[in-house]
mmCIF file of C-alpha atoms in Angstrom:
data_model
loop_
_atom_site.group_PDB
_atom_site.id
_atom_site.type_symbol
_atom_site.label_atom_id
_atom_site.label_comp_id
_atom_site.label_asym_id
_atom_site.label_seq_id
_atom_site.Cartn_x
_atom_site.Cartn_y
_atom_site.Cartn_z
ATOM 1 C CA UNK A 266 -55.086 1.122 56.911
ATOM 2 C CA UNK A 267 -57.703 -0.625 54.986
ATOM 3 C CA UNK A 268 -57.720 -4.307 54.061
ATOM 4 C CA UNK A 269 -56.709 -3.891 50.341
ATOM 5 C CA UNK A 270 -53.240 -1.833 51.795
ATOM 6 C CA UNK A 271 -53.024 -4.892 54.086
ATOM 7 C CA UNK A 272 -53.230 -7.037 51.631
ATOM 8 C CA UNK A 273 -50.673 -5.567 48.999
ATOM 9 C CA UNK A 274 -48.421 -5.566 52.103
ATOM 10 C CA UNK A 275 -49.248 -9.181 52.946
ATOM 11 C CA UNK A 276 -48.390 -10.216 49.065
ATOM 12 C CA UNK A 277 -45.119 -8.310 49.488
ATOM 13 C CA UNK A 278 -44.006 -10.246 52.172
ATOM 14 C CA UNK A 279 -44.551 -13.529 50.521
ATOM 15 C CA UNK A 280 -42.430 -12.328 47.593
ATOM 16 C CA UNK A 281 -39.961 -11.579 50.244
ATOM 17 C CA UNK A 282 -39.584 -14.635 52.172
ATOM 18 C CA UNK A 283 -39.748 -16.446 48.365
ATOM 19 C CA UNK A 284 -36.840 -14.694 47.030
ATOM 20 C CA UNK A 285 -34.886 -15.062 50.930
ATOM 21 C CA UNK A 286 -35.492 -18.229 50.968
ATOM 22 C CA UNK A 287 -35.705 -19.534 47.226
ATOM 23 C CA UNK A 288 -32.541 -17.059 46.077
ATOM 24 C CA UNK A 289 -29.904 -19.444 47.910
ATOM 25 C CA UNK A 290 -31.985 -22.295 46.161
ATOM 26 C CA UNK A 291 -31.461 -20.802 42.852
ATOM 27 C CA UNK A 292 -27.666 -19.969 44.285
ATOM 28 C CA UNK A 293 -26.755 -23.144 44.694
ATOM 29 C CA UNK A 294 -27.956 -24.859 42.093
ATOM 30 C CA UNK A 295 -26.791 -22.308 39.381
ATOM 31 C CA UNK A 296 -23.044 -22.994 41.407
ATOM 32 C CA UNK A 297 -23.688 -26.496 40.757
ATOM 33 C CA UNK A 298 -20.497 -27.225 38.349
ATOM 34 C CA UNK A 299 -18.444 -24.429 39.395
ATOM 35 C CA UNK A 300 -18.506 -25.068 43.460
ATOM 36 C CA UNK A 301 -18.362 -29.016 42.571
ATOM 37 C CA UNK A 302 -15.563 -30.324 41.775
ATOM 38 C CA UNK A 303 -16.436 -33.781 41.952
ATOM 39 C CA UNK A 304 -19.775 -36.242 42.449
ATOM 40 C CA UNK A 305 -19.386 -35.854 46.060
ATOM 41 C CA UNK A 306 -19.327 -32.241 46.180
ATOM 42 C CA UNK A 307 -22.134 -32.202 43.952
ATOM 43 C CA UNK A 308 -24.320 -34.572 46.189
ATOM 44 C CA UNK A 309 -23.028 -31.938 49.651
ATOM 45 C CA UNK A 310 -24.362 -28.901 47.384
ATOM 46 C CA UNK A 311 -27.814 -31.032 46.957
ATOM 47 C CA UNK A 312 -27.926 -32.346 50.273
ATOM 48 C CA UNK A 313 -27.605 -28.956 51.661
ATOM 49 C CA UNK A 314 -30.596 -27.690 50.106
ATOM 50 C CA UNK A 315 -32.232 -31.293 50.206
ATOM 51 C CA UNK A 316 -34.397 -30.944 53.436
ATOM 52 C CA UNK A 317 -35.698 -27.091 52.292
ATOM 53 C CA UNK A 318 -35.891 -26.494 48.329
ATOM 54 C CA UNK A 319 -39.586 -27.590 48.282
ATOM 55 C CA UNK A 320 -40.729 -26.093 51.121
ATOM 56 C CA UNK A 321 -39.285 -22.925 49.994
ATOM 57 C CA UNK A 322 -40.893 -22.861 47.099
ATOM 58 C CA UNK A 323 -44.591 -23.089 49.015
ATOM 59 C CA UNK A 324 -43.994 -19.298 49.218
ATOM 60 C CA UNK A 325 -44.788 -18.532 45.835
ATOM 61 C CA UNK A 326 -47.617 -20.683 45.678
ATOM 62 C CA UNK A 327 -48.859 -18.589 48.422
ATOM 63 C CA UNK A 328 -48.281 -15.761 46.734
ATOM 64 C CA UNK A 329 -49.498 -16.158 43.496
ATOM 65 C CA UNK A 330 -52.653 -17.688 44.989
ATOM 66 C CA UNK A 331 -53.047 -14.864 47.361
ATOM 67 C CA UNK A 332 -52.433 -12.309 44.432
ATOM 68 C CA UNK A 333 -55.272 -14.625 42.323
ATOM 69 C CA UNK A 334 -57.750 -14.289 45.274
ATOM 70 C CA UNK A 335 -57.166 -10.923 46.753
ATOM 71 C CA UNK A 336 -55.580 -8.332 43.146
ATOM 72 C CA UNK A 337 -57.655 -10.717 40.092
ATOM 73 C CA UNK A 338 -57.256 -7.878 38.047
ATOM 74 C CA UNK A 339 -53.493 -7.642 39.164
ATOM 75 C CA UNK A 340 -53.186 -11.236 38.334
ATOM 76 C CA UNK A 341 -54.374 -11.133 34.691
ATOM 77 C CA UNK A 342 -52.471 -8.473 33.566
ATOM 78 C CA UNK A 343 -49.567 -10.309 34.755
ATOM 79 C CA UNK A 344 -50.329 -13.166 33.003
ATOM 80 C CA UNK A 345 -51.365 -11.671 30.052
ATOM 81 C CA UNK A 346 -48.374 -9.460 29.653
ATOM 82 C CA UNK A 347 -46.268 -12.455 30.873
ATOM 83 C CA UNK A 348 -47.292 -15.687 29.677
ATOM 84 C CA UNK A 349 -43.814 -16.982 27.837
ATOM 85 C CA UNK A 350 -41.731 -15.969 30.616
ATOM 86 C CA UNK A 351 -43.697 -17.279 33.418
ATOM 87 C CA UNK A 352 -44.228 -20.747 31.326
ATOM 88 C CA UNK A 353 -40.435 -20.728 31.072
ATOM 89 C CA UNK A 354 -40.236 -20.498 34.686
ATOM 90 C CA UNK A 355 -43.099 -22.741 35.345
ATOM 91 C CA UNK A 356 -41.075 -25.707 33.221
ATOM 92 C CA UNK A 357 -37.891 -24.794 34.496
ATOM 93 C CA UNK A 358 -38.980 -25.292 37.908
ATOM 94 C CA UNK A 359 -40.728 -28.461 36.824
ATOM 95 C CA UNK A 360 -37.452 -29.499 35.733
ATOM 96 C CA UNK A 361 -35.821 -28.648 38.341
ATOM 97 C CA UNK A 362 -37.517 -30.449 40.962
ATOM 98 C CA UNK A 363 -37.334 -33.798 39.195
ATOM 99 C CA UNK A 364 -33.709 -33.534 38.258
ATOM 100 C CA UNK A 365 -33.477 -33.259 41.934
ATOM 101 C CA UNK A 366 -35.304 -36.785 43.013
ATOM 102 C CA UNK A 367 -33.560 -38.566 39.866
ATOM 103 C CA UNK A 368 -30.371 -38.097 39.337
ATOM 104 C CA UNK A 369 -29.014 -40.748 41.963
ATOM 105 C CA UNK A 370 -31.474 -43.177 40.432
ATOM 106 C CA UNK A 371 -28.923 -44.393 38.491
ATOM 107 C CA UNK A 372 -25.148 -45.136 39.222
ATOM 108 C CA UNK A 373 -23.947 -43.642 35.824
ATOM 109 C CA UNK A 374 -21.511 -40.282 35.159
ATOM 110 C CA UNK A 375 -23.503 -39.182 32.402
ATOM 111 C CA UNK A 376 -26.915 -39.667 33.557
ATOM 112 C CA UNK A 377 -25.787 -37.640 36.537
ATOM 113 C CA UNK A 378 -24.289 -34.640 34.233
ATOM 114 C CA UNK A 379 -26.799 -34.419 32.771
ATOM 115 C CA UNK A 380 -29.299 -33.845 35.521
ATOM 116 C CA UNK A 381 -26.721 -31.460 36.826
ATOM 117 C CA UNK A 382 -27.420 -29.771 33.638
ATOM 118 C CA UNK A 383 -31.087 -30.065 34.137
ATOM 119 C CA UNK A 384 -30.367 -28.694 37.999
ATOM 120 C CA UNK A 385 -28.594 -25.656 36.478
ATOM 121 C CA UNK A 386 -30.792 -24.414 33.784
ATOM 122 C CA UNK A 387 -33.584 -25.135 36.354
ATOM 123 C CA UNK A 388 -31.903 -22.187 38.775
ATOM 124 C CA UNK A 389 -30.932 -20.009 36.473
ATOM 125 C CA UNK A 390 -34.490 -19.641 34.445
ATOM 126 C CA UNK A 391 -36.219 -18.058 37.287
ATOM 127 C CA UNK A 392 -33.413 -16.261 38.710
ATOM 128 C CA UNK A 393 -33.342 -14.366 35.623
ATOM 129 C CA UNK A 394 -37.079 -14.198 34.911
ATOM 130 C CA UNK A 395 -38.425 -12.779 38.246
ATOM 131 C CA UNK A 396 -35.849 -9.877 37.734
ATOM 132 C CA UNK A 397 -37.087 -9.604 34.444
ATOM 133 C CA UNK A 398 -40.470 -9.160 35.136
ATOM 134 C CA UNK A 399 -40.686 -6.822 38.083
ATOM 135 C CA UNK A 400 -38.725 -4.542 36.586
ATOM 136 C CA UNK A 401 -41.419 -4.469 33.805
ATOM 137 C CA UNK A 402 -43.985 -3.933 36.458
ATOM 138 C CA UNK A 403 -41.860 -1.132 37.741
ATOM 139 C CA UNK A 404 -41.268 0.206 34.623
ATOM 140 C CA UNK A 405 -44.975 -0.088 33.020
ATOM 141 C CA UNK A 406 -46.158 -2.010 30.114
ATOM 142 C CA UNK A 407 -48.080 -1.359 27.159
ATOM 143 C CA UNK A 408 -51.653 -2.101 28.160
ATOM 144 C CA UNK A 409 -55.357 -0.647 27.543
ATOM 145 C CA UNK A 410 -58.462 -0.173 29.039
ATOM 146 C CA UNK A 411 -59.608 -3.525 30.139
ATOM 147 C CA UNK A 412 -56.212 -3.740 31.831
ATOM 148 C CA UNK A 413 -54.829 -6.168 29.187
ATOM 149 C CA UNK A 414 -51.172 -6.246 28.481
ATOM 150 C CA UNK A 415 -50.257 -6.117 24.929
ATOM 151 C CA UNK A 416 -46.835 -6.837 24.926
ATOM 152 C CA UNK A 417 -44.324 -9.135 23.051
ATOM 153 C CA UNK A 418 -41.633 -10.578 24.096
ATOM 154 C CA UNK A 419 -39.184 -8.208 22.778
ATOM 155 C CA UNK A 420 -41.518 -5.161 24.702
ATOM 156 C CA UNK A 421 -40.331 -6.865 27.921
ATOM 157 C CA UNK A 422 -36.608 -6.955 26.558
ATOM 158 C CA UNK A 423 -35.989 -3.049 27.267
ATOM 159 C CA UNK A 424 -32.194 -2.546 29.097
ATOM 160 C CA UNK A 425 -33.802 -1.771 32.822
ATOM 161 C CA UNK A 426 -35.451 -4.970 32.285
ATOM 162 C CA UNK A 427 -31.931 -6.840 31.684
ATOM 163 C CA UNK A 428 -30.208 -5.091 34.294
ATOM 164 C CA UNK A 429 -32.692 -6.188 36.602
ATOM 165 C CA UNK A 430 -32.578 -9.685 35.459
ATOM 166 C CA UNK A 431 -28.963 -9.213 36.306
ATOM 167 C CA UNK A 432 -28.899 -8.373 39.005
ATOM 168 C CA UNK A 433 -31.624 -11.023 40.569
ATOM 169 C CA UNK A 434 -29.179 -13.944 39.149
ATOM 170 C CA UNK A 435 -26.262 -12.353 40.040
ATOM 171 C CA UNK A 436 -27.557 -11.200 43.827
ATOM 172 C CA UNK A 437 -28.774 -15.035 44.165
ATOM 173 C CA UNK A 438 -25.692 -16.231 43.099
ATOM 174 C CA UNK A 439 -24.071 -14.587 46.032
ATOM 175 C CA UNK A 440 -26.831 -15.480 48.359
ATOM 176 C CA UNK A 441 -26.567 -19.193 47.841
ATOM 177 C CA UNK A 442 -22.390 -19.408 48.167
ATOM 178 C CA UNK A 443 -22.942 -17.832 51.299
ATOM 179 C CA UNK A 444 -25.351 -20.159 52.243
ATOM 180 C CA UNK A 445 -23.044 -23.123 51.129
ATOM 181 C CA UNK A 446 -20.295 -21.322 53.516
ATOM 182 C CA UNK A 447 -22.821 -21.582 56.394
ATOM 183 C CA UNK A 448 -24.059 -24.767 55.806
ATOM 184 C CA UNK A 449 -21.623 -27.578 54.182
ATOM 185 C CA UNK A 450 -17.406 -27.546 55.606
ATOM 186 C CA UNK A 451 -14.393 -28.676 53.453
ATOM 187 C CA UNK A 452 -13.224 -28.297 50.064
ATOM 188 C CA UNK A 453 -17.361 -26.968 49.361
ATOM 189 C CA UNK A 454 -17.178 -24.525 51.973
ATOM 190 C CA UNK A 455 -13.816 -23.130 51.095
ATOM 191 C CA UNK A 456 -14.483 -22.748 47.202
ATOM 192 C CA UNK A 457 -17.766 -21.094 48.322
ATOM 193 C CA UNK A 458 -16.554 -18.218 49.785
ATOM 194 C CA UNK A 459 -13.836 -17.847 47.436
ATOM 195 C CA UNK A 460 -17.051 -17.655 44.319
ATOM 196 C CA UNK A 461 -18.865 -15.555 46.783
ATOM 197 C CA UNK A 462 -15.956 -12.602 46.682
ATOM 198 C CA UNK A 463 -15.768 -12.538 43.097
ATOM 199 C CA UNK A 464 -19.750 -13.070 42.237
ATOM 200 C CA UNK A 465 -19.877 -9.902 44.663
ATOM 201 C CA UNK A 466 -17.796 -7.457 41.928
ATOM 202 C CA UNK A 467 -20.923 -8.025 39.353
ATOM 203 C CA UNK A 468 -23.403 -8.451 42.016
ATOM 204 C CA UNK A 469 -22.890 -5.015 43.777
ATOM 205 C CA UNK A 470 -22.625 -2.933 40.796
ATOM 206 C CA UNK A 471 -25.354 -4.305 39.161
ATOM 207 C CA UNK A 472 -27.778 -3.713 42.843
ATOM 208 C CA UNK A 473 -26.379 -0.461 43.027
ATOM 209 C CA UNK A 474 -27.415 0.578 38.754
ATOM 210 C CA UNK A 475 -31.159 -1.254 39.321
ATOM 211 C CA UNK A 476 -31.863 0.747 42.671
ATOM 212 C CA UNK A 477 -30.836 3.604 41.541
ATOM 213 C CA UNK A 478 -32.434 3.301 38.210
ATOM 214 C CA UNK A 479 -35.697 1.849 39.592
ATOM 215 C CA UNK A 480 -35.910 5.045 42.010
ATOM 216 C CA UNK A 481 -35.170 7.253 39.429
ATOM 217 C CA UNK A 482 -38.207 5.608 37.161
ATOM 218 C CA UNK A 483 -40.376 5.524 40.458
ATOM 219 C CA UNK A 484 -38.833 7.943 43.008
ATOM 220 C CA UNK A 485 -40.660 7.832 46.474
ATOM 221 C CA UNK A 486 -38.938 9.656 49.446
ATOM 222 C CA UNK A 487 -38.604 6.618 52.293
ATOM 223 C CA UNK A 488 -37.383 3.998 49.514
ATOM 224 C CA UNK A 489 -33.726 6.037 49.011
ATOM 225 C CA UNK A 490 -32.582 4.749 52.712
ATOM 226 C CA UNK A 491 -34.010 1.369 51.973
ATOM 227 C CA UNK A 492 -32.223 0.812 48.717
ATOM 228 C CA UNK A 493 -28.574 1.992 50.431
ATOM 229 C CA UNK A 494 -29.546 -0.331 53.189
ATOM 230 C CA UNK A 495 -29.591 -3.345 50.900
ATOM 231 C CA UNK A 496 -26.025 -2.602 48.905
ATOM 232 C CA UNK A 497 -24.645 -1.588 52.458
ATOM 233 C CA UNK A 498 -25.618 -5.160 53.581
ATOM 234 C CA UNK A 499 -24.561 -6.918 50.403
ATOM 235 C CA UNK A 500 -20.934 -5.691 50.526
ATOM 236 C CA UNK A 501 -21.145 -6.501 54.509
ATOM 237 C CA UNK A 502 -22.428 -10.254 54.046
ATOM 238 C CA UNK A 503 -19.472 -10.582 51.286
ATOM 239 C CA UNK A 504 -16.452 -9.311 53.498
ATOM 240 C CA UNK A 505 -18.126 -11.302 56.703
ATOM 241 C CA UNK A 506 -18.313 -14.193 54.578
ATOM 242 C CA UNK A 507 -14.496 -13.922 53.507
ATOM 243 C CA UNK A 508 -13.814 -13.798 57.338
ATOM 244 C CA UNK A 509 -15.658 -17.108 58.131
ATOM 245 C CA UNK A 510 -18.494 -15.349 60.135
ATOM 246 C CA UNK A 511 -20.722 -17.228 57.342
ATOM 247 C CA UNK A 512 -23.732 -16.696 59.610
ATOM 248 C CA UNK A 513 -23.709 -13.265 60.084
ATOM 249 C CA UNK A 514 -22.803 -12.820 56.443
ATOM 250 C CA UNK A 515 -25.939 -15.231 55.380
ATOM 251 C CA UNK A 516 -28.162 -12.664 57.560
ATOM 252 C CA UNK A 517 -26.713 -9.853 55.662
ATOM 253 C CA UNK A 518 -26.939 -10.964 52.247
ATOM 254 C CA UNK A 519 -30.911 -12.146 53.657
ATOM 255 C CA UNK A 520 -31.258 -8.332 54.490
ATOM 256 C CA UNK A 521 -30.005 -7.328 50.962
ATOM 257 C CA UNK A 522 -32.402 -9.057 49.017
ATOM 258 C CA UNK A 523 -35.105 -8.125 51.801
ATOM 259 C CA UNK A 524 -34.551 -4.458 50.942
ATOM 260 C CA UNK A 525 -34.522 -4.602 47.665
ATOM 261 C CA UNK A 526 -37.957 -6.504 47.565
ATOM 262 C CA UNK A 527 -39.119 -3.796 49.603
ATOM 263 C CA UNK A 528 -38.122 -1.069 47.363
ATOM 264 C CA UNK A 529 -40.055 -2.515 44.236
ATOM 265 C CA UNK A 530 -43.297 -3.199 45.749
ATOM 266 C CA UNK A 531 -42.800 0.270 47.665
ATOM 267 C CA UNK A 532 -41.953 1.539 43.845
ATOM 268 C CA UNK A 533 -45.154 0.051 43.031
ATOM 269 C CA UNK A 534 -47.868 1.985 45.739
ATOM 270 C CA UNK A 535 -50.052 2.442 44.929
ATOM 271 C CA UNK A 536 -49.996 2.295 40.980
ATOM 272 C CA UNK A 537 -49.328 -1.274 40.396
ATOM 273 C CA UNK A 538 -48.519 -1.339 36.713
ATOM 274 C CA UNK A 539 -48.493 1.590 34.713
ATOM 275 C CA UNK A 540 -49.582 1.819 31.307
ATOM 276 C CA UNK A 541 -46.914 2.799 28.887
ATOM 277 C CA UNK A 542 -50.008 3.353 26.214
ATOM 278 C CA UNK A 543 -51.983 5.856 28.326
ATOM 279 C CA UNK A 544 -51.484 6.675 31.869
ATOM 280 C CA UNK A 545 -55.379 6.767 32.957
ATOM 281 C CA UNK A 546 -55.168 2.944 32.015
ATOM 282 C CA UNK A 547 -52.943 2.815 34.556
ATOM 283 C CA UNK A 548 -53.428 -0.084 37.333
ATOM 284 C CA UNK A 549 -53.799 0.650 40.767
ATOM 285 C CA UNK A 550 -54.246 -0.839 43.639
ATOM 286 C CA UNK A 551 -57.627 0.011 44.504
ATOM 287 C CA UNK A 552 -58.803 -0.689 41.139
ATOM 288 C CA UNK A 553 -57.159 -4.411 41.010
ATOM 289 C CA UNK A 554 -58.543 -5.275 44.587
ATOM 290 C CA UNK A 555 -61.208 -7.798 45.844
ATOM 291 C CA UNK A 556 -64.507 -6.973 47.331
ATOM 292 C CA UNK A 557 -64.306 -6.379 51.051
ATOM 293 C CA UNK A 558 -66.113 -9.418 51.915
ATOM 294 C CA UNK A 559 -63.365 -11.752 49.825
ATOM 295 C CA UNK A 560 -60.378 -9.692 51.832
ATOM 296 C CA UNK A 561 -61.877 -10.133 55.131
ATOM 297 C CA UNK A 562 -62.560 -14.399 54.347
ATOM 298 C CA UNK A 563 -58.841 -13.935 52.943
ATOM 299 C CA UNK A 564 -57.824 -12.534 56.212
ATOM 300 C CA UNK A 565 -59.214 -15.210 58.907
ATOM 301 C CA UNK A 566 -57.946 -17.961 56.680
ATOM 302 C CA UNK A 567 -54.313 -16.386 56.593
ATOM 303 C CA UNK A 568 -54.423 -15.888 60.493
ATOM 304 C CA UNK A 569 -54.812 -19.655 61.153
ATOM 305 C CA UNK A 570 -52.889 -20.710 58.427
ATOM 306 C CA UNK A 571 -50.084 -18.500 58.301
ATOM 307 C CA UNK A 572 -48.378 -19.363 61.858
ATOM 308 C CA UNK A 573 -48.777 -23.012 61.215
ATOM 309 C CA UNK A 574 -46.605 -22.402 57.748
ATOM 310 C CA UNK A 575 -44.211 -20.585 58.957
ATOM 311 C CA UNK A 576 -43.680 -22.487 62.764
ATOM 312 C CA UNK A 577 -43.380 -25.886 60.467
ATOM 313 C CA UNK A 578 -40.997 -24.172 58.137
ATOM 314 C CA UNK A 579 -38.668 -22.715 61.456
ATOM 315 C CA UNK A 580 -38.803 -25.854 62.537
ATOM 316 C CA UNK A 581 -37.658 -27.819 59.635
ATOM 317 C CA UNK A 582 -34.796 -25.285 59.182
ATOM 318 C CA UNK A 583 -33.709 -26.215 62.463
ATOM 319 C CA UNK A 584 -34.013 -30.194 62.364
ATOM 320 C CA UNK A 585 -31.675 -29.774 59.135
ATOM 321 C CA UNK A 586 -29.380 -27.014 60.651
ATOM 322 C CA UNK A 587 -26.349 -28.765 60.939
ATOM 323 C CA UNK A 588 -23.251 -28.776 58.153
ATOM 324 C CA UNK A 589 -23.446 -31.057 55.978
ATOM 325 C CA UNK A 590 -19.567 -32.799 54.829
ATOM 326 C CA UNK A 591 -18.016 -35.110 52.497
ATOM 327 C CA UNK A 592 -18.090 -37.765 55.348
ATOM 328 C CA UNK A 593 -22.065 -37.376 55.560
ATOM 329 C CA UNK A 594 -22.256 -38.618 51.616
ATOM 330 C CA UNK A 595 -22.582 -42.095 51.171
ATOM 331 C CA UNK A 596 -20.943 -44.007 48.450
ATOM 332 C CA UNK A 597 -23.128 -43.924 44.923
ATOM 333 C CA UNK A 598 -24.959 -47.353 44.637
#
């Protein structure tokens, strides 16, 4: 296996561990109004993700940096194809993370709503989005010889594209109420599982359509186990979740979105965006690489760095590991 293999494998994981770890993120927040039914449930929701939502998010960094440095070519059609929707996510992120750190500046209901709005939109942007735009990638895009995307917005509107926007939100969804099962007790814990049950009737339908549409665009013969794998664990992390084994069910739901993640960048080996225009402008891996000397540089830096992130990140998980309850929520001030 050669370094640029490695390294599409390396970028893969971090896409993995950001949707694992960033879908209960975007869960939660999206379940914001719905889970809360009052300022205090709100602030267990937040608190719950307080200690983690930033770190999580150091994932993509990593992996859009690591796609910059080790696929350029990879990178710019991306961005070219996908400016609008990755500025949307960009802001909405932005957003996001200072809803987060103000809305208890102030002891007011509204200023709080509407940071809860703020938190909301903030979630449900990117869940959307990143479905969005991997199933473009899976599906190809309309681009030419210099590897430039030429597409409009409404090119990247096509239905596989919905349904996999669909499914991302609707897969998180489930994914964070789970979490907020394991991690928070009381009135939040029980009106989590009860949203996680019925998110899971559009959720598992919707996985089940985009795998088997995505493998019927891009059929490869080792990703058909994978994709029953991750609706075989979805349904299980639901019904183990309805039984109050919330950790085992968080595990499951983790495996779900683990396989899928896997399936898409498996869909896309070694042709990493084909071109809808002509198929020898296709983009492959090869072609989008590195030079061998930037891979290998890549490559020491990642096996110094990469323990350190992830021990601190274990670590921090574990510190904060404890539920979190109305009695842990201090009075507004």
């Amino acid at each position: 296996m050669d370094l640029t293999t490695i390294w599409f494998l390396a970028i893969a994981v971090l896409w993995t561990g950001y949707f694992v770890l960033e879908g209960f993120d975007f869960g939660v927040g999206m379940l914001l109004p719905v889970v809360g039914r009052d300022d205090t449930d709100r602030r267990v929701m937040i608190n719950a993700i307080g200690p983690v939502w930033d770190g999580n998010e150091v994932w993509l960094i990593t992996a859009i940096g690591a796609t910059f440095a080790a696929f350029p070519a990879w990178y710019g059609s991306m961005l070219s194809g996908f400016y609008l929707p990755l500025l949307a996510v960009l802001l909405a992120l932005i957003t996001r993370g200072v809803a987060f750190e103000y809305r208890g500046k102030v002891d007011d209901p509204r200023w709080r709503r509407r940071w809860d709005v703020a938190i909301v939109v903030g979630s449900t942007v990117p869940a959307l989005v990143w479905g969005l735009l991997f199933a473009n990638l899976v599906h190809g895009l309309p681009m030419d010889a210099g590897h430039v995307v030429r597409a409009g917005l409404g090119d990247l509107l096509h239905p596989y594209a919905l349904l996999g926007a669909l499914t991302t939100a609707t897969v998180f969804l489930l994914h964070g109420a789970v979490f907020l099962a394991l991690k928070t007790d009381g009135p939040v814990r029980v009106l989590a599982r009860a949203v996680a049950l019925r998110t899971a009737l559009v959720a598992v339908p919707a996985l089940v359509g985009f795998l088997g549409w995505t493998l019927a665009q891009r059929p490869t013969g080792w990703t058909l186990p994978v994709g029953v794998v991750a609706v075989l664990a979805l349904v299980a992390g639901t019904g183990l979740t309805a039984r109050g084994r919330e950790g085992r069910g968080f595990a499951a739901t983790a495996l779900a979105i683990v396989a899928t993640t896997v399936v898409l960048f498996g869909s896309m080996f070694p042709v990493l965006v084909p071109s809808t225009t002509d198929p020898a402008f296709s983009l492959t891996v090869a072609g989008a690489a590195s030079g061998g000397y930037t891979l290998q540089v890549m490559s020491w830096i990642a096996l110094v760095m990469l323990p350190l992130v992830i021990g601190y990140q274990a670590w921090s998980y574990w510190v904060f590991r404890r539920r979190v309850t109305r009695a842990h929520i201090a009075p507004a001030h």
